[in-house]
Short mmCIF file of C-alpha atoms and ligand atoms in Angstrom, two decimals:
data_model
loop_
_atom_site.label_atom_id
_atom_site.label_comp_id
_atom_site.label_asym_id
_atom_site.label_seq_id
_atom_site.Cartn_x
_atom_site.Cartn_y
_atom_site.Cartn_z
CA MET A 206 92.63 124.56 83.95
CA THR A 207 89.87 122.54 82.33
CA ALA A 208 86.85 124.08 80.59
CA ASN A 209 83.52 124.42 82.37
CA LEU A 210 81.08 123.06 79.78
CA LEU A 211 78.33 125.37 81.09
CA GLU A 212 80.24 128.09 79.27
CA PHE A 213 79.01 126.88 75.86
CA ASP A 214 75.90 126.98 73.74
CA LEU A 215 75.56 123.94 71.45
CA GLU A 216 77.64 125.50 68.71
CA GLY A 217 80.40 126.37 71.18
CA LEU A 218 80.34 122.84 72.57
CA ALA A 219 80.60 121.42 69.04
CA VAL A 220 83.72 123.49 68.45
CA PHE A 221 85.10 122.31 71.79
CA CYS A 222 84.44 118.66 70.86
CA GLU A 223 86.10 119.13 67.48
CA GLY A 224 89.11 120.46 69.34
CA LEU A 225 89.24 117.12 71.16
CA GLY A 226 89.17 115.35 67.80
CA GLU A 227 85.54 114.32 68.20
CA LYS A 228 82.65 114.52 65.73
CA ARG A 229 80.30 117.47 66.20
CA PHE A 230 77.28 115.27 66.87
CA ARG A 231 78.93 114.09 70.09
CA ALA A 232 78.38 117.60 71.35
CA THR A 233 74.61 117.15 70.99
CA GLN A 234 74.70 114.03 73.14
CA LEU A 235 76.86 115.77 75.71
CA PHE A 236 74.71 118.91 75.71
CA ARG A 237 71.61 116.81 76.38
CA TRP A 238 73.24 114.98 79.27
CA ILE A 239 74.26 118.23 80.86
CA HIS A 240 71.23 120.44 80.32
CA GLN A 241 68.33 118.01 79.93
CA ARG A 242 69.49 115.45 82.48
CA GLY A 243 71.43 117.67 84.83
CA MET A 244 74.49 115.38 84.79
CA SER A 245 77.97 116.56 85.63
CA ASN A 246 79.80 113.25 86.00
CA PHE A 247 81.09 112.09 82.62
CA ASP A 248 81.17 108.44 83.72
CA ASP A 249 77.37 108.56 84.10
CA MET A 250 76.89 109.61 80.47
CA SER A 251 76.37 106.06 79.33
CA ASP A 252 76.01 106.52 75.57
CA LEU A 253 79.29 108.38 75.20
CA ALA A 254 82.24 106.26 74.06
CA LYS A 255 84.64 105.46 76.88
CA SER A 256 87.45 107.17 74.96
CA LEU A 257 85.46 110.42 74.85
CA ARG A 258 84.61 110.21 78.53
CA GLU A 259 88.29 109.84 79.34
CA LYS A 260 89.17 112.88 77.22
CA LEU A 261 86.43 114.89 78.88
CA LYS A 262 87.70 113.95 82.32
CA LEU A 263 91.09 115.36 81.34
CA HIS A 264 89.95 118.54 79.62
CA ALA A 265 86.53 119.51 80.96
CA HIS A 266 84.23 119.74 83.93
CA VAL A 267 80.66 120.85 84.66
CA ALA A 268 80.63 123.13 87.68
CA ALA A 269 77.65 124.60 89.48
CA LEU A 270 78.00 127.80 91.50
CA PRO A 271 78.50 127.37 95.24
CA ILE A 272 75.31 128.22 97.10
CA LEU A 273 75.55 130.64 99.99
CA THR A 274 71.89 130.58 101.00
CA GLN A 275 68.58 129.13 99.91
CA GLN A 276 65.34 130.64 101.18
CA ILE A 277 61.87 129.28 100.57
CA SER A 278 58.94 131.67 100.91
CA LYS A 279 55.50 130.76 102.22
CA ASP A 280 54.17 131.31 98.69
CA GLY A 281 56.61 128.79 97.17
CA THR A 282 59.05 131.37 95.81
CA ILE A 283 62.65 130.21 96.26
CA LYS A 284 65.67 132.47 96.32
CA TRP A 285 69.25 131.29 95.98
CA LEU A 286 72.32 133.35 96.68
CA PHE A 287 75.26 132.08 94.65
CA ASP A 288 78.92 132.76 95.40
CA VAL A 289 80.77 134.03 92.32
CA GLY A 290 84.07 134.60 94.10
CA SER A 291 86.04 137.56 95.45
CA GLY A 292 83.25 138.46 97.84
CA ASP A 293 80.65 138.81 95.07
CA ALA A 294 77.31 137.04 95.13
CA VAL A 295 74.35 136.97 92.76
CA GLU A 296 70.79 135.81 93.18
CA ALA A 297 68.26 133.80 91.24
CA VAL A 298 64.60 133.52 92.17
CA PHE A 299 62.09 130.83 91.22
CA ILE A 300 58.48 132.00 91.10
CA PRO A 301 55.90 129.22 90.77
CA GLU A 302 52.49 130.04 89.31
CA ASP A 303 49.55 127.86 88.29
CA ASP A 304 50.43 127.74 84.61
CA ARG A 305 54.17 128.38 84.62
CA GLY A 306 57.40 128.35 86.56
CA THR A 307 59.55 131.44 86.12
CA LEU A 308 63.22 131.80 86.97
CA CYS A 309 64.57 135.30 87.44
CA VAL A 310 68.27 135.22 86.51
CA SER A 311 71.16 137.63 87.22
CA SER A 312 73.56 138.79 84.52
CA GLN A 313 76.13 140.83 86.47
CA ALA A 314 77.52 141.18 89.99
CA GLY A 315 76.21 144.68 90.71
CA CYS A 316 75.21 147.06 87.94
CA ALA A 317 76.80 150.13 86.40
CA VAL A 318 73.55 151.84 85.38
CA GLY A 319 72.88 153.05 88.90
CA CYS A 320 69.10 153.50 88.87
CA ARG A 321 67.98 155.41 91.87
CA PHE A 322 65.26 153.01 93.00
CA CYS A 323 67.29 149.80 92.61
CA SER A 324 69.38 148.28 95.36
CA THR A 325 71.66 146.56 92.83
CA GLY A 326 72.25 149.95 91.25
CA HIS A 327 73.13 151.39 94.62
CA GLN A 328 75.93 148.86 95.05
CA GLY A 329 77.73 149.79 91.88
CA PHE A 330 79.29 147.45 89.38
CA SER A 331 81.60 144.64 90.32
CA ARG A 332 81.88 142.46 87.20
CA ASN A 333 80.13 140.72 84.35
CA LEU A 334 79.06 137.12 84.86
CA SER A 335 80.40 134.56 82.41
CA THR A 336 78.03 132.48 80.26
CA ALA A 337 78.68 129.59 82.64
CA GLU A 338 77.70 131.70 85.64
CA ILE A 339 74.48 132.84 83.97
CA LEU A 340 73.58 129.37 82.76
CA ALA A 341 74.58 127.70 86.03
CA GLN A 342 71.68 129.51 87.73
CA LEU A 343 69.19 127.84 85.39
CA TRP A 344 71.03 124.50 85.32
CA PHE A 345 71.05 124.28 89.09
CA ALA A 346 67.51 125.59 89.64
CA GLU A 347 65.88 123.33 87.03
CA HIS A 348 67.49 120.14 88.26
CA PHE A 349 67.20 121.01 91.93
CA LEU A 350 63.48 121.75 91.48
CA ARG A 351 62.84 118.49 89.63
CA ARG A 352 64.26 116.64 92.60
CA HIS A 353 62.66 118.92 95.18
CA LEU A 354 59.22 118.65 93.57
CA ASN A 355 59.74 115.01 92.65
CA GLN A 356 59.01 115.76 89.03
CA THR A 357 60.57 114.36 85.86
CA ASP A 358 59.10 116.97 83.50
CA ARG A 359 60.48 120.43 83.02
CA VAL A 360 59.74 122.76 85.96
CA ILE A 361 61.00 126.09 84.61
CA SER A 362 58.98 127.24 81.61
CA ASN A 363 59.99 130.91 81.60
CA VAL A 364 63.22 132.79 82.19
CA VAL A 365 63.36 136.51 82.85
CA MET A 366 66.71 138.30 82.86
CA MET A 367 65.50 140.54 85.66
CA GLY A 368 67.85 139.63 88.47
CA MET A 369 70.95 141.62 89.29
CA GLY A 370 72.61 143.52 86.49
CA GLU A 371 71.94 144.98 83.07
CA PRO A 372 71.96 142.00 80.68
CA LEU A 373 72.63 144.14 77.61
CA GLN A 374 75.80 145.47 79.19
CA ASN A 375 77.03 141.87 79.29
CA TYR A 376 76.06 140.99 75.76
CA THR A 377 78.87 138.61 74.81
CA ALA A 378 78.18 136.29 77.72
CA LEU A 379 74.41 136.71 77.52
CA VAL A 380 73.78 135.51 73.98
CA PRO A 381 75.24 131.97 74.27
CA ALA A 382 73.32 131.58 77.54
CA LEU A 383 70.08 132.59 75.79
CA LYS A 384 70.84 130.21 72.93
CA ALA A 385 71.28 127.30 75.36
CA MET A 386 67.95 128.19 76.97
CA LEU A 387 66.20 128.13 73.59
CA ASP A 388 67.97 125.08 72.14
CA ASP A 389 65.79 121.99 71.74
CA HIS A 390 68.73 119.94 72.96
CA GLY A 391 69.10 122.30 75.93
CA TYR A 392 66.13 123.71 77.83
CA GLY A 393 63.87 124.01 74.78
CA LEU A 394 62.25 127.22 76.03
CA SER A 395 60.12 129.20 73.63
CA ARG A 396 61.51 132.56 72.50
CA ARG A 397 58.31 134.10 73.81
CA ARG A 398 59.07 132.77 77.27
CA VAL A 399 62.61 134.04 77.56
CA THR A 400 62.59 137.74 78.37
CA VAL A 401 65.50 140.13 78.42
CA SER A 402 64.79 143.16 80.57
CA THR A 403 66.81 146.28 79.82
CA SER A 404 67.10 149.82 81.02
CA GLY A 405 67.57 150.69 77.35
CA VAL A 406 71.03 149.90 75.97
CA LEU A 407 70.07 150.86 72.44
CA PRO A 408 72.89 149.45 70.29
CA MET A 409 72.60 146.11 72.04
CA MET A 410 68.84 146.01 71.49
CA THR A 411 69.59 146.28 67.77
CA ARG A 412 72.12 143.46 67.99
CA LEU A 413 69.84 141.26 70.06
CA SER A 414 67.06 141.51 67.48
CA ALA A 415 69.50 140.21 64.86
CA ASP A 416 71.42 137.64 66.93
CA CYS A 417 68.83 136.14 69.22
CA PRO A 418 65.39 137.77 69.22
CA VAL A 419 63.61 136.97 72.47
CA ALA A 420 60.82 138.75 74.32
CA LEU A 421 61.85 142.22 75.43
CA ALA A 422 60.94 144.19 78.53
CA VAL A 423 62.08 147.79 78.74
CA SER A 424 62.32 149.54 82.09
CA LEU A 425 60.69 152.88 81.36
CA HIS A 426 59.79 154.36 84.76
CA ALA A 427 59.17 157.89 83.49
CA PRO A 428 57.26 159.71 80.75
CA THR A 429 59.77 162.54 80.19
CA ASP A 430 63.51 162.75 79.66
CA ALA A 431 63.90 165.13 82.58
CA LEU A 432 62.46 162.61 84.99
CA ARG A 433 63.99 159.54 83.39
CA ASP A 434 67.45 161.15 83.27
CA ASN A 435 67.27 161.24 87.00
CA LEU A 436 65.81 157.81 87.71
CA VAL A 437 67.65 155.83 85.02
CA PRO A 438 70.95 157.64 84.32
CA LEU A 439 71.42 155.73 81.03
CA ASN A 440 68.61 157.89 79.64
CA ARG A 441 71.09 160.74 79.26
CA LYS A 442 72.85 158.64 76.65
CA TYR A 443 69.78 157.05 75.05
CA PRO A 444 66.78 159.35 75.52
CA LEU A 445 63.15 158.29 75.33
CA ASP A 446 62.33 159.06 71.69
CA GLU A 447 65.36 157.11 70.47
CA LEU A 448 64.60 154.30 72.88
CA LEU A 449 61.00 154.00 71.73
CA SER A 450 61.98 154.11 68.06
CA GLU A 451 64.38 151.25 68.74
CA CYS A 452 61.57 149.35 70.50
CA THR A 453 59.44 149.73 67.37
CA ARG A 454 62.28 148.38 65.21
CA TYR A 455 62.82 145.49 67.63
CA LEU A 456 59.25 144.37 67.06
CA GLU A 457 60.00 143.54 63.42
CA LYS A 458 62.00 140.51 64.57
CA ALA A 459 60.56 139.92 68.04
CA PRO A 460 58.76 136.68 68.92
CA ARG A 461 55.99 138.67 70.59
CA ASP A 462 54.14 141.49 68.92
CA PHE A 463 54.54 143.85 71.84
CA ILE A 464 57.21 145.23 74.15
CA THR A 465 56.55 145.13 77.88
CA PHE A 466 57.19 148.45 79.56
CA GLU A 467 58.05 148.18 83.20
CA TYR A 468 57.21 151.14 85.36
CA CYS A 469 58.22 151.16 88.99
CA MET A 470 55.72 153.22 90.98
CA LEU A 471 57.50 155.73 93.23
CA LYS A 472 55.41 157.77 95.58
CA GLY A 473 55.14 161.40 94.53
CA VAL A 474 57.91 161.00 91.94
CA ASN A 475 56.47 159.32 88.83
CA ASP A 476 53.05 158.09 89.91
CA GLN A 477 50.73 161.06 89.41
CA VAL A 478 47.86 161.26 86.91
CA THR A 479 49.85 163.96 85.08
CA HIS A 480 52.62 161.42 84.51
CA ALA A 481 50.18 158.84 83.26
CA LYS A 482 48.75 161.35 80.78
CA GLN A 483 52.23 162.32 79.58
CA LEU A 484 53.00 158.64 79.16
CA VAL A 485 49.87 158.13 77.06
CA GLN A 486 50.87 161.03 74.82
CA LEU A 487 54.40 159.77 74.42
CA ILE A 488 53.40 156.22 73.61
CA ARG A 489 50.58 157.28 71.28
CA ARG A 490 53.07 159.27 69.23
CA HIS A 491 55.16 156.13 68.80
CA ALA A 492 52.16 153.83 68.40
CA ALA A 493 51.33 155.83 65.29
CA LEU A 494 54.71 154.66 63.96
CA GLY A 495 54.09 151.02 64.82
CA LEU A 496 54.97 150.60 68.51
CA ARG A 497 52.89 147.97 70.30
CA CYS A 498 53.27 147.57 74.03
CA LYS A 499 51.90 146.49 77.38
CA PHE A 500 52.50 148.12 80.71
CA ASN A 501 53.55 146.37 83.85
CA LEU A 502 53.34 148.61 86.87
CA ILE A 503 55.71 147.45 89.59
CA PRO A 504 55.06 148.40 93.19
CA PHE A 505 58.37 149.80 94.43
CA ASN A 506 60.13 147.62 96.97
CA PRO A 507 61.57 150.17 99.33
CA PHE A 508 65.04 149.91 100.80
CA LYS A 509 66.49 152.34 103.24
CA GLU A 510 69.23 153.88 101.13
CA SER A 511 66.90 154.86 98.30
CA GLY A 512 65.02 157.52 100.21
CA LEU A 513 62.00 156.64 98.06
CA LEU A 514 58.59 155.31 99.00
CA ARG A 515 56.11 152.89 97.45
CA SER A 516 53.04 154.48 95.85
CA ASP A 517 49.85 153.63 97.63
CA ASP A 518 47.43 151.20 96.03
CA ALA A 519 44.83 153.83 95.15
CA THR A 520 47.45 155.91 93.30
CA VAL A 521 48.62 152.85 91.37
CA GLN A 522 45.04 152.02 90.42
CA GLN A 523 44.42 155.59 89.31
CA PHE A 524 47.56 155.54 87.19
CA ALA A 525 46.58 152.18 85.68
CA ALA A 526 43.11 153.50 84.90
CA VAL A 527 44.52 156.33 82.77
CA LEU A 528 46.56 153.84 80.73
CA LEU A 529 43.67 151.40 80.44
CA ASP A 530 41.27 154.16 79.37
CA ALA A 531 43.74 155.07 76.64
CA GLY A 532 43.54 151.49 75.39
CA PHE A 533 46.84 150.12 76.74
CA VAL A 534 46.92 146.68 78.33
CA THR A 535 48.15 147.35 81.85
CA THR A 536 48.86 145.01 84.72
CA VAL A 537 50.08 145.62 88.23
CA ARG A 538 52.75 143.15 89.24
CA LYS A 539 51.96 140.93 92.17
CA THR A 540 54.66 140.98 94.79
CA ARG A 541 56.04 137.53 95.47
CA GLY A 542 58.42 136.16 98.05
CA ASP A 543 57.96 139.19 100.31
CA ASP A 544 59.03 137.27 103.40
CA ILE A 545 62.39 136.37 101.84
CA ASP A 546 63.14 139.71 100.15
CA ALA A 547 62.92 138.06 96.75
CA ALA A 548 60.99 140.84 95.08
CA CYS A 549 62.45 142.96 92.29
CA GLY A 550 65.15 145.32 93.33
CA GLN A 551 65.80 143.53 96.57
CA LEU A 552 68.08 140.97 95.09
CA ALA A 553 71.24 142.58 96.26
CA GLY A 554 71.78 140.86 99.59
CA ASP A 555 74.96 141.97 101.29
CA VAL A 556 77.15 142.25 98.25
CA LYS A 557 80.04 144.64 98.62
CA ASP A 558 79.95 148.14 97.31
CA ARG A 559 83.21 148.43 95.40
CA THR A 560 82.83 151.68 93.58
CA GLY A 561 81.59 154.18 96.08
CA VAL A 562 78.41 154.49 94.07
CA ALA A 563 76.34 154.22 97.22
CA GLU A 564 78.09 157.29 98.54
CA ARG A 565 77.52 159.16 95.31
CA ILE A 566 73.85 158.29 95.33
CA ALA A 567 73.56 159.21 99.00
CA GLN A 568 74.94 162.66 98.16
CA GLN A 569 72.42 163.06 95.34
CA ARG A 570 69.72 162.08 97.72
CA ALA A 571 70.70 164.70 100.25
CA VAL A 572 68.61 167.04 98.11
CA PRO A 573 65.10 165.60 98.13
CA ILE A 574 63.57 164.95 94.74
CA GLN A 575 60.12 166.29 94.21
CA TRP A 576 57.60 166.40 91.43
CA HIS A 577 55.87 169.73 90.92
CA ALA A 578 52.52 168.97 89.38
CA ALA A 579 51.73 172.63 88.74
CA THR A 580 54.76 173.20 86.53
CA SER A 581 55.12 169.56 85.42
CA SER A 582 58.73 169.64 86.43
CA PHE A 583 61.02 167.40 88.32
CA ASP A 584 62.92 169.31 90.91
CA THR A 585 66.30 167.78 91.46
CA PRO A 586 69.91 168.64 90.83
CA HIS A 587 71.37 167.24 87.63
CA THR A 588 74.60 165.40 88.15
N1 LIG B 669 68.77 145.88 84.45
C1 LIG B 669 67.57 145.40 83.88
C2 LIG B 669 67.09 144.12 84.48
C3 LIG B 669 67.20 143.95 85.95
S1 LIG B 669 66.17 145.02 86.93
C4 LIG B 669 66.49 146.47 83.92
O1 LIG B 669 66.67 147.48 84.58
O2 LIG B 669 65.50 146.28 83.24
C5 LIG B 669 64.60 144.25 86.70
C6 LIG B 669 63.42 145.13 87.01
O3 LIG B 669 63.31 145.38 88.42
C7 LIG B 669 63.48 146.49 86.33
O4 LIG B 669 62.28 146.81 85.70
C8 LIG B 669 63.73 147.38 87.48
O5 LIG B 669 63.28 148.64 87.19
C9 LIG B 669 62.97 146.73 88.60
N2 LIG B 669 63.36 147.20 89.92
C10 LIG B 669 64.60 147.55 90.32
N3 LIG B 669 64.58 147.95 91.60
C11 LIG B 669 63.31 147.85 92.03
C12 LIG B 669 62.67 148.11 93.28
N4 LIG B 669 63.35 148.54 94.35
N5 LIG B 669 61.36 147.88 93.36
C13 LIG B 669 60.67 147.42 92.30
N6 LIG B 669 61.22 147.16 91.09
C14 LIG B 669 62.54 147.38 90.96
FE1 LIG B 670 70.82 148.11 86.84
FE2 LIG B 670 68.32 147.37 86.18
FE3 LIG B 670 68.95 148.04 88.71
FE4 LIG B 670 68.87 149.92 86.82
S1 LIG B 670 67.14 148.68 87.54
S2 LIG B 670 70.47 149.66 88.37
S3 LIG B 670 69.65 148.80 85.07
S4 LIG B 670 69.73 146.30 87.58
#
């Protein structure tokens, strides 16, 4: 089997070229052809020596992911469903805005974290994507969009690892993909415009800050451990105080001077003024130790199996007002691509449930979860 060259960052490609008996600088030329020009046919790479092209034809290939569907929303958002084999599929979403083009990229087929409000989580974990499978989403989208929009300049200016999967549970494949995104010979994206979103895999946050510091978004969703344990099961392993301390440490190396906290607004569960006040207290305690952050409130995108509802607009505004009054920059995420189900948490499509996690979650849900404002407690069985 020959190597898919999308598997490599520039350093990896240099090692591969050396293995073919070629000088390292050839890798730079090759990397530029692939990522900057979108080429996959070695014969078209005109400044490569014929001898190298022949070797490449024998030992390498550049393979995109097969596309199962492409949907274009009225608002310009485009969603692709890619086939990654064995019945698994992952999605990438392009979100055009006036001043930027953002690609939302998947890191895993399914996800093992199993957040209650996330349709990917409800499917369970199938497998990690390879570097090539992560990078192929960007490679395809960028070069497709240039053709589609008849543009020679770069179309995608921002990447967010907010598609399917927990990127920090696929660290080994993630980092070379990030490096290719940042590389001036690759996509040349600024570190500030590449965002890893995590449910809080602490040890990997530490490693990311050392290996490849990019912008960080942390999916918070709750102001107390009791509530977060239930919504984001990983919290039982890495509770809030430890998570926030790690966020503060991350800032020492981060390209931005704040962490974005994502907070999915779930009706009656985490969206009350009491929660907002608890959140202010929690964050203030850590702000005193150096934590800087912004809040991004995400309207929940309901799906049947979750048994949860979207908070109404007035509740979201009230919640935002408490954070704003406390001095925290707070935005409410606009929903995009509604007509094609491209919004966060709806990326799952019809991917198989291999682990029975949906059943497990359905059992949990049989007992309704409820927030008791009077006692500030979250009434639900602990699993
Ligand atoms: N696993 C990572 C990144 C992928 S999820 C993480 O959890 O951060 C990306 C974002 O989408 C997270 O903030 C997640 O909480 C949010 N999300 C998941 N399901 C959602 C839903 N149904 N509605 C709105 N946002 C959702
Ligand atoms: Fe996984 Fe993120 Fe979904 Fe949680 S929200 S299940 S971590 S993809």
